[in-house]
GROMACS .gro file of C-alpha atoms in nm:
model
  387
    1UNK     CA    1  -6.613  10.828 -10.051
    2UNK     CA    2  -6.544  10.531 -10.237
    3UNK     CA    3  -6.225  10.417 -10.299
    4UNK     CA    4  -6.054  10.122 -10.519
    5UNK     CA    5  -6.052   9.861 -10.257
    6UNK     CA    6  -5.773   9.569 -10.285
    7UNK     CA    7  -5.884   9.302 -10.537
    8UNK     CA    8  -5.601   9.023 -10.340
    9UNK     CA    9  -5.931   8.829 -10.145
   10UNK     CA   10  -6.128   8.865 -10.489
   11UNK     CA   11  -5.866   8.693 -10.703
   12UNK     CA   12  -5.929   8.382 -10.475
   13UNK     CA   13  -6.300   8.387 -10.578
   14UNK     CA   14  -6.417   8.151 -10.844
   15UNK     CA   15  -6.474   8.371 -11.217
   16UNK     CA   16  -6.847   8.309 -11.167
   17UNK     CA   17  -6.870   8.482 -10.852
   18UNK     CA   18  -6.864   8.814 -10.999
   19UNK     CA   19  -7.184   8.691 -11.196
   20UNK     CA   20  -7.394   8.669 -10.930
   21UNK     CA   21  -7.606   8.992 -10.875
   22UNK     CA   22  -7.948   9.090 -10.968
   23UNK     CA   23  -8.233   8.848 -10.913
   24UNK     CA   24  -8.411   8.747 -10.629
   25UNK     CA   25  -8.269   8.904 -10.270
   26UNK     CA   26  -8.296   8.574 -10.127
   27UNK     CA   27  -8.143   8.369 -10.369
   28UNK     CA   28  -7.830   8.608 -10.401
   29UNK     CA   29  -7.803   8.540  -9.999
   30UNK     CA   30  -7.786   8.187 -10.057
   31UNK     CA   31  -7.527   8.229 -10.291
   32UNK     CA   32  -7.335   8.399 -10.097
   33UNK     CA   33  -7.393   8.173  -9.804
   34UNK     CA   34  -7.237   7.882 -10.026
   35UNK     CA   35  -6.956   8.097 -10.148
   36UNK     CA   36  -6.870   8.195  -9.786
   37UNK     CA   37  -6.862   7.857  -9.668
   38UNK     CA   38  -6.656   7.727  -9.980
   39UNK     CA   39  -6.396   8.009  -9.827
   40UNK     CA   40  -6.401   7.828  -9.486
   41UNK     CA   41  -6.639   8.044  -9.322
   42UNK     CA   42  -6.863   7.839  -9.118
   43UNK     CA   43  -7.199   7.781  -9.214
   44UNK     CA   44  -7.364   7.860  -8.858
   45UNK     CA   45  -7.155   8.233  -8.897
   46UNK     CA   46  -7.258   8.288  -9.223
   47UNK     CA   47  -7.652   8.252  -9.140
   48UNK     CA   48  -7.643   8.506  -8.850
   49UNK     CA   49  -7.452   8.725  -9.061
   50UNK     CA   50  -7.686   8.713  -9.349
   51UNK     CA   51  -8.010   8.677  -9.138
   52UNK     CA   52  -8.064   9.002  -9.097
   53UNK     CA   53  -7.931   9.166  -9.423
   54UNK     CA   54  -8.208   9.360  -9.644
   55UNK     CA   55  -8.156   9.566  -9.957
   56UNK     CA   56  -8.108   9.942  -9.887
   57UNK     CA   57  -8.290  10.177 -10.096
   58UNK     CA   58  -8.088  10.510  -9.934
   59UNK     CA   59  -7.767  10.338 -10.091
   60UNK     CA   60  -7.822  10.300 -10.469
   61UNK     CA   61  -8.030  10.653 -10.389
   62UNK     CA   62  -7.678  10.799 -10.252
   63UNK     CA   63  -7.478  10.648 -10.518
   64UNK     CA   64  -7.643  10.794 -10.816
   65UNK     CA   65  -7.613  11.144 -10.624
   66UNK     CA   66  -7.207  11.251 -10.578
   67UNK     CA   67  -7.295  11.576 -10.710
   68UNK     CA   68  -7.029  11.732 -10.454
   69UNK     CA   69  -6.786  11.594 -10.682
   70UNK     CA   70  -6.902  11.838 -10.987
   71UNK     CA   71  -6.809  12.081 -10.820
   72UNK     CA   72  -6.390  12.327 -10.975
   73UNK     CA   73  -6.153  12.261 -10.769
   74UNK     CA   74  -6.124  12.606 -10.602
   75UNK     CA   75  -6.465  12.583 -10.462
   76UNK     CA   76  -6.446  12.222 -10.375
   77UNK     CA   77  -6.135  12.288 -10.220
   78UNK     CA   78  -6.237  12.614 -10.008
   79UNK     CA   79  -6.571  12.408  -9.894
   80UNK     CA   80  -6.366  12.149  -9.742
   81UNK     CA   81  -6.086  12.333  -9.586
   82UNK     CA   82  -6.128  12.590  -9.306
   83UNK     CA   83  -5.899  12.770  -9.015
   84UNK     CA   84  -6.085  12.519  -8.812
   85UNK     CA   85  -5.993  12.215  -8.952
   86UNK     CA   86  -5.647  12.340  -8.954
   87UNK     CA   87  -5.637  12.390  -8.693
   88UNK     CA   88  -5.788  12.096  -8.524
   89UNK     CA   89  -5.532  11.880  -8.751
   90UNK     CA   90  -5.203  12.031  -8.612
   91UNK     CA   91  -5.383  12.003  -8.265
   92UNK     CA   92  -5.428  11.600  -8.318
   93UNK     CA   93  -5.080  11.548  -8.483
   94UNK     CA   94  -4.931  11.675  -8.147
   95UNK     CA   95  -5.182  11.460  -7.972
   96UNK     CA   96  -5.126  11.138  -8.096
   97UNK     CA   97  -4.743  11.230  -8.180
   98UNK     CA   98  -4.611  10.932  -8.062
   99UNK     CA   99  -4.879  10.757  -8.307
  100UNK     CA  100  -4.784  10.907  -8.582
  101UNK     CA  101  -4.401  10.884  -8.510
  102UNK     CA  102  -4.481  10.497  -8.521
  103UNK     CA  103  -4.643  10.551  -8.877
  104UNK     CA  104  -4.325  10.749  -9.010
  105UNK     CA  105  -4.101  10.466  -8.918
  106UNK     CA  106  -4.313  10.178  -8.996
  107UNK     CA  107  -4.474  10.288  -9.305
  108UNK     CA  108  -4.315  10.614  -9.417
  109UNK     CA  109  -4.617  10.800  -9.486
  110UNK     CA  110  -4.627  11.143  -9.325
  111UNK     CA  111  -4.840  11.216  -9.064
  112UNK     CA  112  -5.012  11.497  -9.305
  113UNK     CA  113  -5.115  11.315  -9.524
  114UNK     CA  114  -5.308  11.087  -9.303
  115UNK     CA  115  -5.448  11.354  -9.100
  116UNK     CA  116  -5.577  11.512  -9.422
  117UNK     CA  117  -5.763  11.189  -9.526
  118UNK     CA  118  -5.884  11.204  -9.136
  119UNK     CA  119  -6.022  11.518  -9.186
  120UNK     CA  120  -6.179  11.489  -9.511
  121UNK     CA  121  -6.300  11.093  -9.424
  122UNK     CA  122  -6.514  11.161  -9.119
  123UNK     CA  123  -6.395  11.552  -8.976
  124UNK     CA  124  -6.091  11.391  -8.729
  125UNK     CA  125  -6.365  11.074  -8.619
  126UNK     CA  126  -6.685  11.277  -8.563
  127UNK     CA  127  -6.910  11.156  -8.829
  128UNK     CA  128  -6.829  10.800  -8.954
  129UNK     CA  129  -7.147  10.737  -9.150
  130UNK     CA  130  -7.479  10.569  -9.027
  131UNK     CA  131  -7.542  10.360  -9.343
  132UNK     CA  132  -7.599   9.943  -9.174
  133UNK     CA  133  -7.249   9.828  -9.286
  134UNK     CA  134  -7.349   9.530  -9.399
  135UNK     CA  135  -7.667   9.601  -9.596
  136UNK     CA  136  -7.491   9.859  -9.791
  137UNK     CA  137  -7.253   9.612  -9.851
  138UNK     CA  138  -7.504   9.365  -9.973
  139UNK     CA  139  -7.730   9.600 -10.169
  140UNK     CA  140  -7.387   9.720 -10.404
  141UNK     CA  141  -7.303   9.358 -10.444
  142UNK     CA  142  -7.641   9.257 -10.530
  143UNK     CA  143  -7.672   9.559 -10.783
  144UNK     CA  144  -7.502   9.451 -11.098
  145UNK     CA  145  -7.338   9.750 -11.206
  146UNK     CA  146  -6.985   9.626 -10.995
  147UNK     CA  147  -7.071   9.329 -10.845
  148UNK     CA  148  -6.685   9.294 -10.949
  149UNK     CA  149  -6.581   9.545 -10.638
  150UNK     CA  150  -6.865   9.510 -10.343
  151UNK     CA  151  -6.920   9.135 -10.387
  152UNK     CA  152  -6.633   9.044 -10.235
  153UNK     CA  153  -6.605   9.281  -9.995
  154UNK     CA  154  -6.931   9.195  -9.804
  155UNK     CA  155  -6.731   8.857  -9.821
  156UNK     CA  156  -6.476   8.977  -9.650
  157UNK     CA  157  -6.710   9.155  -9.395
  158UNK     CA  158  -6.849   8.793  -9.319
  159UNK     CA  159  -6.451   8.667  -9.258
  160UNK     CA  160  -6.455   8.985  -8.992
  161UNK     CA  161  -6.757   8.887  -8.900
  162UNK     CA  162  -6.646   8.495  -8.831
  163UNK     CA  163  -6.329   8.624  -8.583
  164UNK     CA  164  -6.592   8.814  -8.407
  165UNK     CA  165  -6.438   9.182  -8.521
  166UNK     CA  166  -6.760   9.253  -8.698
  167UNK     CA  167  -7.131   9.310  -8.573
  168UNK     CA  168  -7.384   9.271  -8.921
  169UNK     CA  169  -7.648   9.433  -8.675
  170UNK     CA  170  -7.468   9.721  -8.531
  171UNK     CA  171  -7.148   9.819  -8.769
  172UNK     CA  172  -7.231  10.134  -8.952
  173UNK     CA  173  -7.038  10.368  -9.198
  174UNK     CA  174  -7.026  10.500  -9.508
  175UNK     CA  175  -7.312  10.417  -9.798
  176UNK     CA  176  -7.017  10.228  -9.971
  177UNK     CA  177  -6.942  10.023  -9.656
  178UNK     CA  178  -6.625  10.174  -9.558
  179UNK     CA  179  -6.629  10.191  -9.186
  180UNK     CA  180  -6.449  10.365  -8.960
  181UNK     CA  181  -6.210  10.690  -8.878
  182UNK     CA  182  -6.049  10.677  -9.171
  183UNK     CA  183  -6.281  10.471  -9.391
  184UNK     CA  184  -6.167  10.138  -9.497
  185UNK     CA  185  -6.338   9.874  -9.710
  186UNK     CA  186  -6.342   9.512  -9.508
  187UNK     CA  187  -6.113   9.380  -9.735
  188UNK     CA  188  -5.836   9.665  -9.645
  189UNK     CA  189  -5.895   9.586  -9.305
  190UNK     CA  190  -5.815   9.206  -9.339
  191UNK     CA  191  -5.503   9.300  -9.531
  192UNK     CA  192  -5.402   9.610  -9.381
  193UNK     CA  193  -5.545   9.680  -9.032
  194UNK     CA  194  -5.340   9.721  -8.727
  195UNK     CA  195  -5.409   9.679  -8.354
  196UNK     CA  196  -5.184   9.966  -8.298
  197UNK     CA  197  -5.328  10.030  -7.904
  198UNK     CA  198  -5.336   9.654  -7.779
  199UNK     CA  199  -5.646   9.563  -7.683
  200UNK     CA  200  -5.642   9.257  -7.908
  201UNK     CA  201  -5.893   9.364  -8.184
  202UNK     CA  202  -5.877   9.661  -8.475
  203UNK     CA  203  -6.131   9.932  -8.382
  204UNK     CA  204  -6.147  10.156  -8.668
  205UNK     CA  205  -6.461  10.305  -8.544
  206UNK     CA  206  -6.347  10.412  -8.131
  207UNK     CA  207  -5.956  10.369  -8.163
  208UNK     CA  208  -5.773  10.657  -8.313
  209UNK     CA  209  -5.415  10.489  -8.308
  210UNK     CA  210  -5.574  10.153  -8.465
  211UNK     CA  211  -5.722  10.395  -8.728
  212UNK     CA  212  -5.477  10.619  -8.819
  213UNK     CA  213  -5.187  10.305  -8.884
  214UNK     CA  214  -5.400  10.115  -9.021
  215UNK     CA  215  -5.458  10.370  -9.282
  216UNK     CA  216  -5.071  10.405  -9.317
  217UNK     CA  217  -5.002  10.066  -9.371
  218UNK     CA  218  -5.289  10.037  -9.679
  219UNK     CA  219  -5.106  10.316  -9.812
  220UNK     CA  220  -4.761  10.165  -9.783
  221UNK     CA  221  -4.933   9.868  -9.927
  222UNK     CA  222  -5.049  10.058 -10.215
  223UNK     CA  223  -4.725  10.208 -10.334
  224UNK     CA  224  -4.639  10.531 -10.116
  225UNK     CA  225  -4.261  10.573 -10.111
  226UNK     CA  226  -4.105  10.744  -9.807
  227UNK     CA  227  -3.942  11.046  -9.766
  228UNK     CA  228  -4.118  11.141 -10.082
  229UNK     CA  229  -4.322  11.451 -10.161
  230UNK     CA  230  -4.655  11.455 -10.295
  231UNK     CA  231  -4.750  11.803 -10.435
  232UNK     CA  232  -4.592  12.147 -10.479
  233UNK     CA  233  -4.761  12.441 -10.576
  234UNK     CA  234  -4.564  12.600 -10.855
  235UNK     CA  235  -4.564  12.903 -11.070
  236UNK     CA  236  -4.648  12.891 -11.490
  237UNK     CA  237  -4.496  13.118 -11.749
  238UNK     CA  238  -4.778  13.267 -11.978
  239UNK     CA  239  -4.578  13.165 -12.299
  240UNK     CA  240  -4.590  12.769 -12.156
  241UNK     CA  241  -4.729  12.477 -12.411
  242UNK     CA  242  -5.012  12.412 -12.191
  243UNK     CA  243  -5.091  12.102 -12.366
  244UNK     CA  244  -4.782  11.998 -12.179
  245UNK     CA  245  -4.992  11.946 -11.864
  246UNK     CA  246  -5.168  11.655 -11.731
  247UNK     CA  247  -5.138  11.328 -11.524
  248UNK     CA  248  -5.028  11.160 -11.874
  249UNK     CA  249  -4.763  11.377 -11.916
  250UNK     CA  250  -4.437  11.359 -11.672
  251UNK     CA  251  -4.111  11.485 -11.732
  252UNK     CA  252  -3.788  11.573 -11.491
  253UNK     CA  253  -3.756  11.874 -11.251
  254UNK     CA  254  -3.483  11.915 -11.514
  255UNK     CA  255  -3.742  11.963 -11.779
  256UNK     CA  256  -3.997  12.141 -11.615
  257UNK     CA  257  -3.706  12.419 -11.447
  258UNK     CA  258  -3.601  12.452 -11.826
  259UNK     CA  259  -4.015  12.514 -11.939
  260UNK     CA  260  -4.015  12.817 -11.684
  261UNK     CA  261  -4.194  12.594 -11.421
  262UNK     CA  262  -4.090  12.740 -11.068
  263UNK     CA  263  -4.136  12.620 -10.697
  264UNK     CA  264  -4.433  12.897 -10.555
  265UNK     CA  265  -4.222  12.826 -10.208
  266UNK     CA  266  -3.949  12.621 -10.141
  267UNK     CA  267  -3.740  12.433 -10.422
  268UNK     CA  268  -3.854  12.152 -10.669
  269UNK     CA  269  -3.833  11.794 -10.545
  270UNK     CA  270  -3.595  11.610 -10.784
  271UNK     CA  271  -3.802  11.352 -10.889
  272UNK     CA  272  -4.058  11.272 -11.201
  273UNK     CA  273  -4.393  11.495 -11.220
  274UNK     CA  274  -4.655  11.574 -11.376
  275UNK     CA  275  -4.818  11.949 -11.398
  276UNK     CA  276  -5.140  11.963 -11.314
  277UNK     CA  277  -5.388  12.282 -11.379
  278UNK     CA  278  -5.696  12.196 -11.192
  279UNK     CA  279  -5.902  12.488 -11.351
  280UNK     CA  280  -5.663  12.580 -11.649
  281UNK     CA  281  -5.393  12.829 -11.691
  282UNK     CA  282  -5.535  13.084 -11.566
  283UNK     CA  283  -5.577  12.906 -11.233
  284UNK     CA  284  -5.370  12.714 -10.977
  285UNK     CA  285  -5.074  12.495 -11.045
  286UNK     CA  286  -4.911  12.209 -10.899
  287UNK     CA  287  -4.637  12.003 -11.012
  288UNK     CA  288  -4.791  11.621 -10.856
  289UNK     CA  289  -4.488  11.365 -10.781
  290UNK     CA  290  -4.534  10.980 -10.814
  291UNK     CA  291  -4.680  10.956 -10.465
  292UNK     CA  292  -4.955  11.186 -10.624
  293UNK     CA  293  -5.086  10.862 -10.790
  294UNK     CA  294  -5.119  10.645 -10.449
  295UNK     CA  295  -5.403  10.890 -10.374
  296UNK     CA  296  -5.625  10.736 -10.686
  297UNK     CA  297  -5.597  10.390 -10.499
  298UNK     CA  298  -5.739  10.592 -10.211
  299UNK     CA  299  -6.061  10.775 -10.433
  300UNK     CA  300  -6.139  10.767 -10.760
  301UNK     CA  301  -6.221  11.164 -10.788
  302UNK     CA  302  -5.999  11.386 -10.917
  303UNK     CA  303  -6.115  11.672 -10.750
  304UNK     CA  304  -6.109  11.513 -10.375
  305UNK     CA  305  -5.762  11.353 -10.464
  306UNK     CA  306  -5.627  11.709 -10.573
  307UNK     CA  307  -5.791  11.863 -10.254
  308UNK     CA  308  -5.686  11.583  -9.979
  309UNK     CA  309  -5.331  11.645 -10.154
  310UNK     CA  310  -5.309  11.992 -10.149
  311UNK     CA  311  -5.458  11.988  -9.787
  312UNK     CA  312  -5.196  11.756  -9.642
  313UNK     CA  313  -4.915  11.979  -9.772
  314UNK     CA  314  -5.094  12.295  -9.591
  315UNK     CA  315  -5.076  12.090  -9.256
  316UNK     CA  316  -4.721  12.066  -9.326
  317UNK     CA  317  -4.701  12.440  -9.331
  318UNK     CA  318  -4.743  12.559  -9.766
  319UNK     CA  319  -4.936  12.843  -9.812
  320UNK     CA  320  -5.265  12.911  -9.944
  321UNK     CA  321  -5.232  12.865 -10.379
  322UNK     CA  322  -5.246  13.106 -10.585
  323UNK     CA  323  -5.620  13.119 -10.732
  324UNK     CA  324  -5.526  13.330 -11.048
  325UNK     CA  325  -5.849  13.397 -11.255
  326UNK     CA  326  -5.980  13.148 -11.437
  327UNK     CA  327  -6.213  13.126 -11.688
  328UNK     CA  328  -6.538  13.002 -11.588
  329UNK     CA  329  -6.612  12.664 -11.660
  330UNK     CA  330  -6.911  12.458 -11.706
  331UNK     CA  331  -7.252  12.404 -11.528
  332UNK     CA  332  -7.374  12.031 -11.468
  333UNK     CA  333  -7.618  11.990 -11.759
  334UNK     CA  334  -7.327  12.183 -11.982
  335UNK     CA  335  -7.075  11.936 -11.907
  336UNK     CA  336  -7.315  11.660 -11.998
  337UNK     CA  337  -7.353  11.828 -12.296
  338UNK     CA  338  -6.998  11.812 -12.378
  339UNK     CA  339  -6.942  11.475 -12.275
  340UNK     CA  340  -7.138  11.352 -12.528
  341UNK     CA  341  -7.030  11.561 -12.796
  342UNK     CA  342  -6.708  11.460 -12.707
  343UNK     CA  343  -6.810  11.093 -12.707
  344UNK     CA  344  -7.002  11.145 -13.037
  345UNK     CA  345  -6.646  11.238 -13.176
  346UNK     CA  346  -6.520  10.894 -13.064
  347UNK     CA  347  -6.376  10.985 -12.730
  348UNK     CA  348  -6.408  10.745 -12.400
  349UNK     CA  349  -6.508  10.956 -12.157
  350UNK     CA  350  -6.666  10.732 -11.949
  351UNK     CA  351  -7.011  10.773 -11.766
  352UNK     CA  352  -7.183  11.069 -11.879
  353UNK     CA  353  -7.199  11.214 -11.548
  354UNK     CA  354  -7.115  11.598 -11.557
  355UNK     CA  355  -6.825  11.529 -11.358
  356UNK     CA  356  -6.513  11.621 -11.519
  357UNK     CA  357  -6.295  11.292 -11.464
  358UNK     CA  358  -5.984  11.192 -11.622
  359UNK     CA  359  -6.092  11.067 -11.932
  360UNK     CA  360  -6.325  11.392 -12.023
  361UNK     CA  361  -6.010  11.549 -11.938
  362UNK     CA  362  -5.756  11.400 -12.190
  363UNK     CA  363  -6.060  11.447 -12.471
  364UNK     CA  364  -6.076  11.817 -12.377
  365UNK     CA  365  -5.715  11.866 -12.384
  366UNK     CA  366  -5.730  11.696 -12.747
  367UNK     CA  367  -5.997  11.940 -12.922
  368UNK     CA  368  -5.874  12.201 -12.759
  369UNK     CA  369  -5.507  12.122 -12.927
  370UNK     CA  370  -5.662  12.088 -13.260
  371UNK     CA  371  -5.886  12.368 -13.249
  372UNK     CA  372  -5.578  12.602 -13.184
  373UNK     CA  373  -5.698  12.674 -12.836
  374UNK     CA  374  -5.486  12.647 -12.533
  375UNK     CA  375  -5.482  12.305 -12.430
  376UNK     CA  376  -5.480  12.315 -12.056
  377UNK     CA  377  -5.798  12.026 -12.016
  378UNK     CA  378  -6.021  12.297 -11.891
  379UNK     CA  379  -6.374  12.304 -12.077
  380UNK     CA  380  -6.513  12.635 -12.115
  381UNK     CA  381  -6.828  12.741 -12.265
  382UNK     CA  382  -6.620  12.896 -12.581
  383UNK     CA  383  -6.472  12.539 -12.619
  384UNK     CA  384  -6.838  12.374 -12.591
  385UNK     CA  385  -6.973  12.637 -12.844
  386UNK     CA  386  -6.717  12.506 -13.092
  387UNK     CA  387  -6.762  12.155 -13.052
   0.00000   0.00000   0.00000
């Protein structure tokens, strides 16, 4: 799943770096031989690293196809949580207890939410990816679409690769080179990992405690605040201004008590939120707190974010949500369709991609408020008809 990776090593790249993609294979090696050795990565290191480096069709193939992430929220959800992986979770947080009681007081980030991203990553460390790390690395950086992002991140993989903590031949992951238990990018592991077992080196890929803190500090790096809550499922009135809801929108517990907003279980956190309706009002709804937004430095999708979220708090004992009944929503080629209506109408919306991301979201939410409808961000087929 590919995540915003840290841009800290990137800002120390020359401007023009970012400019070098597309073109001959061989010639974008070269360049990046030149800009690894301008970095102090030796010359000798850099050739065995990029000796064996080739262009991998399978990648660009994989990253035009993240159709899972078209996909409501319920079924996207239910797909990637089961009794099993439950299971299995509380099973591993009393297995490496003493692990994750080293995460809480380092880092403060519950041991839920990192076994959710565990779970979700690789299913608790058994399938890490078999993409060559490197070559993926390569072929994204050599692709000009965001040479900005991978470029200096198969950088980054040469530094590794220069203290002898990683093989070009043999490291394998994800098709967007994040390697390892929990996934990381190589420039998250310069910054953030952690030889939490002692054996001298960070194994992401064989060592669970190196893994798992690791993954806490990047996201005590990126923001998470201890002690904090993330989501909370919470009940709607019917007679609520829907248009109300949103990531753009955050207001007090205060406020939200006073709408009619109510904890499903437990009692509101008293902190800033935002109320989110993943599938409109007639669906579920969570109130998201500001250590909802660390989870978009994690992944970019809305709909895995939401899910890893909501799974993490079921670890920590909530209940299955509420589905309610919502109205259906769009097919693929639908969505499309009202992305670029919506664009036509001067909205950003982004790639036209059938994937209902934030900024289709906020133009939804907008027609819908001006063609009287309820304004909950939740495209239906009645709304498309309109439009």
């Amino acid at each position: 799943m590919l995540r915003f990776a840290s841009f800290a090593l990137a800002l120390t790249l020359p401007v023009t770096a970012f400019a070098q993609c597309g073109g001959s294979f061989a010639d974008f090696k070269a360049g990046l031989k030149t800009e690894a050795v301008s970095m102090g990565i030796p010359a000798a290191s850099a050739d065995e690293f990029l000796s064996g480096v080739t262009q991998d069709p399978a990648v660009l193939k994989a990253d035009q196809a993240q159709g899972v992430f078209q996909k409501p929220f319920i079924e996207f959800s239910r797909r990637l949580i089961s009794s099993q992986r439950l299971d299995k979770g509380k099973q591993l947080a009393q297995q490496y207890d003493s692990v994750f009681d080293n995460i809480e007081a380092t880092y403060g980030v519950d041991r839920t939410v990192l076994l959710a991203f565990w779970a979700f990553e690789t299913d608790y460390g058994a399938f890490q990816g078999d993409f060559n790390t490197a070559n993926a690395l390569a072929t994204l950086a050599h692709d000009c679409r965001r040479p900005d992002l991978f470029r200096p991140q198969v950088l980054a993989a040469m530094q590794l690769h220069a203290a002898d903590d990683f093989d070009p031949r043999t490291t394998t992951g994800a098709w967007a080179g994040e390697i390892g238990m929990v996934q990381m990018l190589p420039m998250d592991i310069i910054e953030n990992g952690v030889d939490a077992d002692g054996d001298g080196h960070v194994s992401l890929k064989t060592s669970a405690p190196d893994a798992l803190t690791s993954g806490g500090k990047m996201l005590h790096h990126l923001g998470w605040q201890a002690g904090q809550p993330w989501l909370q499922e919470v009940s709607v009135p019917a007679s609520m201004d829907w248009s109300q809801s949103g990531l753009e929108t955050v207001k007090s517990t205060a406020d939200w008590q006073a709408l009619g907003v109510e904890a499903r279980n437990g009692t509101l956190a008293d902190l800033p939120a935002s109320l989110i309706l993943p599938q409109g009002h007639k669906g579920p709804a969570f109130l998201a707190y500001p250590n909802f937004n660390v989870y978009f430095e994690w992944n970019q999708s809305f709909t895995y974010v939401l899910t890893a979220a909501y799974f993490a708090t079921r670890l920590d004992g909530a209940p299955v949500y509420d589905a309610g009944n919502p109205d259906a929503g769009l097919d693929s080629n639908q969505m499309k369709q009202l992305q670029q209506r919506l664009e036509q109408l001067g909205y950003d919306v982004g790639k036209i991609d059938g994937i209902l991301g934030s900024g289709t979201r906020i133009a939804v939410q907008a027609e819908q408020k001006r063609l009287g409808l309820p304004a909950d961000a939740w495209p239906t087929p009645a709304l498309l008809n309109q439009l």
